[in-house]
XYZ file of N, CA, C and O in Angstrom:
504
model
N 11.797 -21.922 -2.837
C 10.918 -22.637 -1.912
C 9.983 -21.711 -1.149
O 9.211 -22.164 -0.275
N 10.006 -20.409 -1.443
C 9.097 -19.511 -0.763
C 7.667 -19.811 -1.178
O 7.386 -20.116 -2.339
N 6.788 -19.750 -0.184
C 5.355 -19.989 -0.413
C 4.594 -18.708 -0.039
O 4.898 -18.096 1.001
N 3.666 -18.299 -0.877
C 2.911 -17.066 -0.691
C 1.439 -17.374 -0.521
O 0.889 -18.195 -1.260
N 0.777 -16.656 0.398
C -0.627 -16.847 0.633
C -1.280 -15.515 0.895
O -0.994 -14.849 1.894
N -2.182 -15.087 -0.008
C -2.850 -13.803 0.130
C -4.072 -13.910 1.059
O -4.672 -14.965 1.226
N -4.416 -12.769 1.627
C -5.603 -12.643 2.441
C -6.028 -11.171 2.473
O -5.312 -10.321 1.988
N -7.186 -10.915 3.022
C -7.647 -9.533 3.165
C -8.650 -9.082 2.140
O -9.166 -7.969 2.260
N -8.893 -9.895 1.144
C -9.891 -9.521 0.140
C -11.282 -9.617 0.721
O -11.512 -10.120 1.815
N -12.247 -9.134 -0.059
C -13.627 -9.151 0.352
C -14.459 -8.213 -0.442
O -14.038 -7.695 -1.488
N -15.663 -7.990 0.019
C -16.609 -7.060 -0.633
C -16.587 -5.721 0.070
O -16.667 -5.671 1.317
N -16.491 -4.660 -0.706
C -16.460 -3.328 -0.157
C -17.229 -2.391 -1.079
O -17.284 -2.613 -2.282
N -17.810 -1.373 -0.498
C -18.503 -0.360 -1.300
C -17.484 0.567 -1.938
O -16.395 0.784 -1.445
N -17.875 1.125 -3.077
C -17.035 2.105 -3.749
C -16.668 3.231 -2.776
O -17.501 3.733 -2.037
N -15.397 3.591 -2.797
C -14.898 4.596 -1.884
C -14.287 4.015 -0.620
O -13.629 4.734 0.129
N -14.502 2.747 -0.392
C -13.962 2.087 0.790
C -12.530 1.681 0.619
O -11.902 1.942 -0.428
N -12.012 0.978 1.613
C -10.604 0.593 1.650
C -10.457 -0.852 2.035
O -11.293 -1.435 2.711
N -9.379 -1.424 1.560
C -8.980 -2.781 1.924
C -7.490 -2.822 2.110
O -6.752 -2.081 1.428
N -7.033 -3.702 2.980
C -5.607 -3.953 3.115
C -5.346 -5.420 2.859
O -5.733 -6.294 3.644
N -4.730 -5.699 1.710
C -4.387 -7.046 1.358
C -3.078 -7.428 1.988
O -2.160 -6.604 2.080
N -2.960 -8.677 2.382
C -1.729 -9.194 2.966
C -1.266 -10.410 2.189
O -2.075 -11.172 1.633
N 0.007 -10.588 2.141
C 0.634 -11.737 1.482
C 1.647 -12.306 2.447
O 2.747 -11.792 2.584
N 1.269 -13.362 3.141
C 2.132 -14.026 4.092
C 3.090 -14.978 3.391
O 2.647 -15.822 2.609
N 4.366 -14.831 3.655
C 5.359 -15.661 3.025
C 5.958 -16.628 4.031
O 6.069 -16.317 5.218
N 6.348 -17.779 3.546
C 7.019 -18.773 4.376
C 8.089 -19.468 3.541
O 7.993 -19.508 2.315
N 9.067 -19.976 4.208
C 10.105 -20.741 3.534
C 11.341 -19.940 3.149
O 12.422 -20.511 2.986
N 11.179 -18.627 2.993
C 12.305 -17.756 2.614
C 11.925 -16.329 2.887
O 10.779 -15.925 2.632
N 12.846 -15.501 3.368
C 12.527 -14.092 3.603
C 12.240 -13.364 2.318
O 13.052 -13.395 1.384
N 11.137 -12.640 2.273
C 10.824 -11.864 1.079
C 11.636 -10.602 1.003
O 11.606 -9.933 -0.030
N 12.358 -10.282 2.079
C 13.198 -9.124 2.044
C 14.290 -9.207 0.989
O 14.833 -8.193 0.548
N 14.594 -10.418 0.527
C 15.576 -10.629 -0.484
C 15.026 -10.657 -1.904
O 15.800 -10.866 -2.848
N 13.731 -10.473 -2.053
C 13.082 -10.558 -3.357
C 12.421 -9.269 -3.760
O 11.970 -8.482 -2.936
N 12.365 -9.061 -5.051
C 11.444 -8.097 -5.610
C 10.035 -8.695 -5.526
O 9.828 -9.846 -5.939
N 9.101 -7.917 -4.988
C 7.743 -8.411 -4.786
C 6.744 -7.565 -5.555
O 6.943 -6.351 -5.719
N 5.691 -8.173 -6.018
C 4.700 -7.445 -6.801
C 3.295 -7.899 -6.471
O 3.064 -9.024 -6.010
N 2.342 -6.985 -6.696
C 0.926 -7.296 -6.647
C 0.364 -7.212 -8.065
O 0.666 -6.287 -8.822
N -0.442 -8.197 -8.409
C -1.090 -8.281 -9.700
C -2.578 -8.467 -9.491
O -3.036 -8.839 -8.403
N -3.349 -8.236 -10.541
C -4.782 -8.493 -10.452
C -5.303 -8.937 -11.832
O -4.729 -8.608 -12.884
N -6.395 -9.701 -11.800
C -7.005 -10.163 -12.996
C -8.516 -10.178 -12.834
O -9.033 -10.879 -11.949
N -9.207 -9.419 -13.645
C -10.641 -9.412 -13.674
C -11.140 -10.440 -14.662
O -10.413 -10.789 -15.614
N -12.378 -10.947 -14.502
C -12.884 -11.913 -15.431
C -12.866 -11.425 -16.854
O -13.314 -10.327 -17.169
N -12.340 -12.269 -17.762
C -12.292 -11.923 -19.162
C -11.194 -10.931 -19.541
O -11.138 -10.534 -20.702
N -10.372 -10.542 -18.617
C -9.305 -9.597 -18.876
C -7.938 -10.201 -18.620
O -7.813 -11.228 -17.934
N -6.939 -9.595 -19.196
C -5.567 -10.044 -18.981
C -5.118 -9.679 -17.576
O -5.571 -8.703 -16.974
N -4.196 -10.467 -17.049
C -3.597 -10.150 -15.788
C -2.748 -8.899 -15.934
O -2.041 -8.725 -16.947
N -2.805 -8.022 -14.954
C -2.051 -6.780 -15.032
C -1.329 -6.538 -13.712
O -1.762 -6.930 -12.643
N -0.179 -5.915 -13.835
C 0.568 -5.509 -12.651
C -0.095 -4.339 -11.966
O -0.760 -3.527 -12.584
N 0.058 -4.281 -10.648
C -0.530 -3.221 -9.836
C 0.554 -2.398 -9.134
O 0.591 -1.177 -9.264
N 1.418 -3.075 -8.414
C 2.450 -2.374 -7.653
C 3.637 -3.297 -7.451
O 3.527 -4.509 -7.528
N 4.781 -2.676 -7.199
C 6.023 -3.400 -7.118
C 6.897 -2.767 -6.031
O 6.869 -1.531 -5.828
N 7.661 -3.588 -5.339
C 8.608 -3.073 -4.351
C 9.907 -3.855 -4.475
O 9.920 -5.087 -4.537
N 11.014 -3.117 -4.528
C 12.321 -3.735 -4.605
C 12.735 -4.261 -3.253
O 12.202 -3.854 -2.207
N 13.693 -5.175 -3.262
C 14.130 -5.808 -2.056
C 15.009 -4.929 -1.162
O 14.595 -4.555 -0.065
N 16.175 -4.566 -1.639
C 17.141 -3.841 -0.795
C 16.807 -2.370 -0.645
O 16.954 -1.816 0.415
N 16.409 -1.713 -1.702
C 16.156 -0.277 -1.684
C 14.763 0.064 -1.188
O 14.547 1.174 -0.662
N 13.809 -0.831 -1.333
C 12.433 -0.537 -0.978
C 11.745 0.407 -1.979
O 10.637 0.883 -1.702
N 12.388 0.656 -3.097
C 11.781 1.486 -4.099
C 10.483 0.856 -4.606
O 10.407 -0.359 -4.843
N 9.465 1.680 -4.776
C 8.160 1.203 -5.180
C 7.760 1.727 -6.527
O 8.265 2.775 -6.989
N 6.849 1.062 -7.164
C 6.275 1.481 -8.425
C 4.806 1.138 -8.435
O 4.406 0.087 -7.890
N 4.007 2.029 -9.013
C 2.567 1.815 -9.130
C 2.133 2.078 -10.554
O 2.635 3.016 -11.210
N 1.184 1.322 -11.039
C 0.600 1.614 -12.331
C -0.314 2.827 -12.160
O -0.783 3.131 -11.050
N -0.562 3.510 -13.259
C -1.289 4.775 -13.193
C -2.679 4.651 -12.583
O -3.144 5.554 -11.896
N -3.331 3.526 -12.807
C -4.702 3.363 -12.364
C -4.839 3.305 -10.849
O -5.916 3.584 -10.324
N -3.780 2.979 -10.142
C -3.852 2.890 -8.686
C -2.938 3.901 -8.007
O -2.988 4.002 -6.768
N -2.137 4.606 -8.744
C -1.197 5.565 -8.178
C -1.964 6.639 -7.381
O -2.927 7.181 -7.851
N -1.495 6.890 -6.159
C -2.125 7.844 -5.302
C -3.208 7.263 -4.428
O -3.663 7.910 -3.486
N -3.678 6.058 -4.728
C -4.722 5.411 -3.954
C -4.239 4.169 -3.258
O -4.937 3.667 -2.366
N -3.094 3.672 -3.644
C -2.598 2.403 -3.106
C -1.163 2.560 -2.595
O -0.417 3.395 -3.097
N -0.832 1.721 -1.631
C 0.509 1.725 -1.063
C 0.969 0.276 -0.903
O 0.323 -0.534 -0.209
N 2.091 -0.068 -1.506
C 2.692 -1.388 -1.306
C 3.766 -1.258 -0.248
O 4.524 -0.298 -0.224
N 3.803 -2.210 0.638
C 4.783 -2.205 1.714
C 5.081 -3.614 2.154
O 4.373 -4.552 1.766
N 6.092 -3.771 2.961
C 6.414 -5.072 3.517
C 6.853 -4.928 4.955
O 7.438 -3.924 5.362
N 6.554 -5.932 5.743
C 7.010 -6.019 7.120
C 7.970 -7.211 7.146
O 7.540 -8.373 7.148
N 9.263 -6.945 7.190
C 10.243 -8.011 7.129
C 10.187 -8.903 8.354
O 10.441 -10.111 8.266
N 9.869 -8.335 9.520
C 9.788 -9.150 10.738
C 8.664 -10.178 10.625
O 8.806 -11.308 11.105
N 7.545 -9.785 9.993
C 6.431 -10.710 9.808
C 6.553 -11.482 8.517
O 5.745 -12.373 8.262
N 7.519 -11.111 7.678
C 7.685 -11.751 6.389
C 6.385 -11.669 5.587
O 5.928 -12.662 5.014
N 5.843 -10.466 5.536
C 4.541 -10.288 4.918
C 4.561 -9.043 4.043
O 5.114 -8.011 4.407
N 3.955 -9.165 2.867
C 3.772 -8.076 1.926
C 2.354 -7.545 2.057
O 1.433 -8.338 2.256
N 2.190 -6.239 1.938
C 0.890 -5.611 2.039
C 0.577 -4.768 0.810
O 1.440 -4.262 0.149
N -0.720 -4.605 0.561
C -1.223 -3.631 -0.402
C -2.404 -2.948 0.231
O -3.474 -3.520 0.368
N -2.198 -1.684 0.622
C -3.263 -0.855 1.128
C -3.964 -0.182 -0.052
O -3.311 0.538 -0.826
N -5.227 -0.375 -0.175
C -6.013 0.175 -1.288
C -7.109 1.076 -0.703
O -7.965 0.603 0.057
N -7.106 2.338 -1.083
C -8.080 3.301 -0.637
C -8.904 3.821 -1.836
O -8.503 3.663 -2.982
N -10.015 4.429 -1.492
C -10.909 4.970 -2.511
C -11.155 3.985 -3.647
O -10.953 4.285 -4.826
N -11.561 2.818 -3.265
C -11.729 1.727 -4.228
C -12.854 2.064 -5.228
O -13.865 2.664 -4.854
N -12.655 1.651 -6.439
C -13.604 1.846 -7.535
C -14.071 0.508 -8.044
O -13.392 -0.491 -7.883
N -15.241 0.477 -8.703
C -15.709 -0.793 -9.276
C -14.694 -1.446 -10.199
O -14.615 -2.684 -10.250
N -13.941 -0.660 -10.930
C -12.955 -1.193 -11.839
C -11.748 -1.822 -11.116
O -10.924 -2.469 -11.763
N -11.670 -1.648 -9.795
C -10.624 -2.320 -9.018
C -10.979 -3.753 -8.700
O -10.124 -4.492 -8.205
N -12.227 -4.144 -8.921
C -12.646 -5.504 -8.607
C -11.875 -6.512 -9.454
O -11.789 -6.387 -10.669
N -11.286 -7.480 -8.801
C -10.455 -8.480 -9.466
C -9.978 -9.496 -8.464
O -10.148 -9.342 -7.257
N -9.377 -10.561 -8.977
C -8.618 -11.437 -8.135
C -7.214 -10.866 -8.012
O -6.563 -10.596 -9.031
N -6.759 -10.656 -6.794
C -5.473 -10.065 -6.553
C -4.452 -11.128 -6.157
O -4.736 -11.971 -5.260
N -3.294 -11.078 -6.765
C -2.228 -12.030 -6.510
C -0.983 -11.297 -6.071
O -0.651 -10.238 -6.566
N -0.257 -11.895 -5.131
C 1.084 -11.421 -4.855
C 2.060 -12.390 -5.500
O 1.757 -13.567 -5.721
N 3.223 -11.882 -5.848
C 4.200 -12.706 -6.529
C 5.620 -12.264 -6.157
O 5.844 -11.088 -5.821
N 6.543 -13.178 -6.217
C 7.926 -12.926 -5.947
C 8.798 -13.183 -7.174
O 8.598 -14.178 -7.886
N 9.682 -12.249 -7.442
C 10.682 -12.434 -8.479
C 11.976 -12.858 -7.787
O 12.761 -11.994 -7.353
N 12.174 -14.153 -7.675
C 13.284 -14.668 -6.869
C 14.631 -14.428 -7.507
O 15.665 -14.510 -6.822
N 14.649 -14.166 -8.794
C 15.891 -13.931 -9.500
C 16.041 -12.463 -9.947
O 16.882 -12.142 -10.779
N 15.222 -11.601 -9.410
C 15.297 -10.185 -9.708
C 14.202 -9.742 -10.645
O 13.522 -10.552 -11.281
N 14.032 -8.415 -10.721
C 13.016 -7.834 -11.590
C 13.517 -6.461 -12.081
O 14.513 -5.934 -11.579
N 12.809 -5.956 -13.063
C 13.134 -4.641 -13.613
C 12.142 -3.629 -13.103
O 10.936 -3.905 -13.019
N 12.610 -2.463 -12.767
C 11.762 -1.414 -12.215
C 10.684 -0.993 -13.201
O 10.964 -0.726 -14.362
N 9.462 -0.983 -12.733
C 8.369 -0.567 -13.544
C 7.878 -1.568 -14.520
O 6.985 -1.270 -15.324
N 8.381 -2.775 -14.482
C 7.970 -3.827 -15.363
C 7.373 -4.975 -14.565
O 7.805 -5.266 -13.458
N 6.390 -5.633 -15.147
C 5.638 -6.678 -14.458
C 5.586 -7.941 -15.303
O 4.543 -8.531 -15.531
N 6.734 -8.341 -15.759
C 6.861 -9.530 -16.617
C 6.500 -10.767 -15.819
O 6.983 -11.018 -14.718
N 5.631 -11.572 -16.418
C 5.248 -12.819 -15.810
C 6.383 -13.814 -15.725
O 6.322 -14.751 -14.929
N 7.370 -13.665 -16.571
C 8.524 -14.554 -16.527
C 9.470 -14.213 -15.379
O 10.169 -15.077 -14.848
N 9.519 -12.951 -14.988
C 10.354 -12.535 -13.865
C 9.768 -12.995 -12.522
O 10.504 -13.448 -11.645
N 8.474 -12.887 -12.383
C 7.791 -13.287 -11.179
C 7.490 -14.766 -11.241
O 6.559 -15.204 -11.949
N 8.255 -15.536 -10.537
C 8.213 -17.007 -10.679
C 7.540 -17.716 -9.519
O 7.403 -18.961 -9.583
N 7.120 -17.020 -8.493
C 6.400 -17.631 -7.369
C 5.132 -16.794 -7.145
O 5.207 -15.600 -7.003
N 4.011 -17.505 -7.077
C 2.702 -16.826 -6.993
C 1.885 -17.387 -5.860
O 1.972 -18.585 -5.523
N 1.047 -16.524 -5.273
C 0.061 -16.963 -4.334
C -1.182 -17.447 -5.032
O -1.293 -17.442 -6.272
N -2.167 -17.867 -4.229
C -3.382 -18.426 -4.795
C -4.430 -17.368 -5.158
O -5.381 -17.633 -5.878
N -4.228 -16.149 -4.669
C -5.121 -15.038 -4.970
C -6.148 -14.794 -3.902
O -6.533 -15.693 -3.136
N -6.599 -13.545 -3.806
C -7.677 -13.152 -2.911
C -8.623 -12.251 -3.674
O -8.181 -11.320 -4.409
N -9.916 -12.478 -3.528
C -10.922 -11.818 -4.342
C -11.298 -10.483 -3.752
O -11.557 -10.348 -2.545
N -11.356 -9.453 -4.600
C -11.799 -8.129 -4.214
C -13.003 -7.774 -5.044
O -12.951 -7.812 -6.292
N -14.105 -7.453 -4.384
C -15.322 -7.039 -5.043
C -15.691 -5.642 -4.577
O -15.689 -5.374 -3.376
N -16.011 -4.780 -5.508
C -16.353 -3.385 -5.202
C -17.738 -3.104 -5.768
O -17.963 -3.239 -6.969
N -18.652 -2.686 -4.919
C -20.011 -2.359 -5.328
C -20.230 -0.860 -5.235
O -19.581 -0.149 -4.456
N -21.176 -0.368 -6.028
C -21.496 1.059 -6.027
C -22.932 1.300 -5.699
O -23.760 0.350 -5.602
């Protein structure tokens, strides 16, 4: 019954930063594996970052590693994605998702992530 709603997207110049937020309601996300995904027009959806529930262990795909940080604030029941040094290829619709029945480290299976937000648009200009 958890509901996810992304925010924080927008237009930014290359090299700029954005902090995406995913507000959850209905269930604490501290008990779930959480992930950020993105999809650009005409491209497949791809995983971006992942955070485990109990351990807080994180994973990043190579394209964003070193530039992005996934985190959560359990008190606010909110997931975040801090993105720095944004590039035009980062432009996409960004989604947060919850794997309510667990997930595998470093994997971004669409079948594992069973609850999704509506997405927030990120545009990067150069």
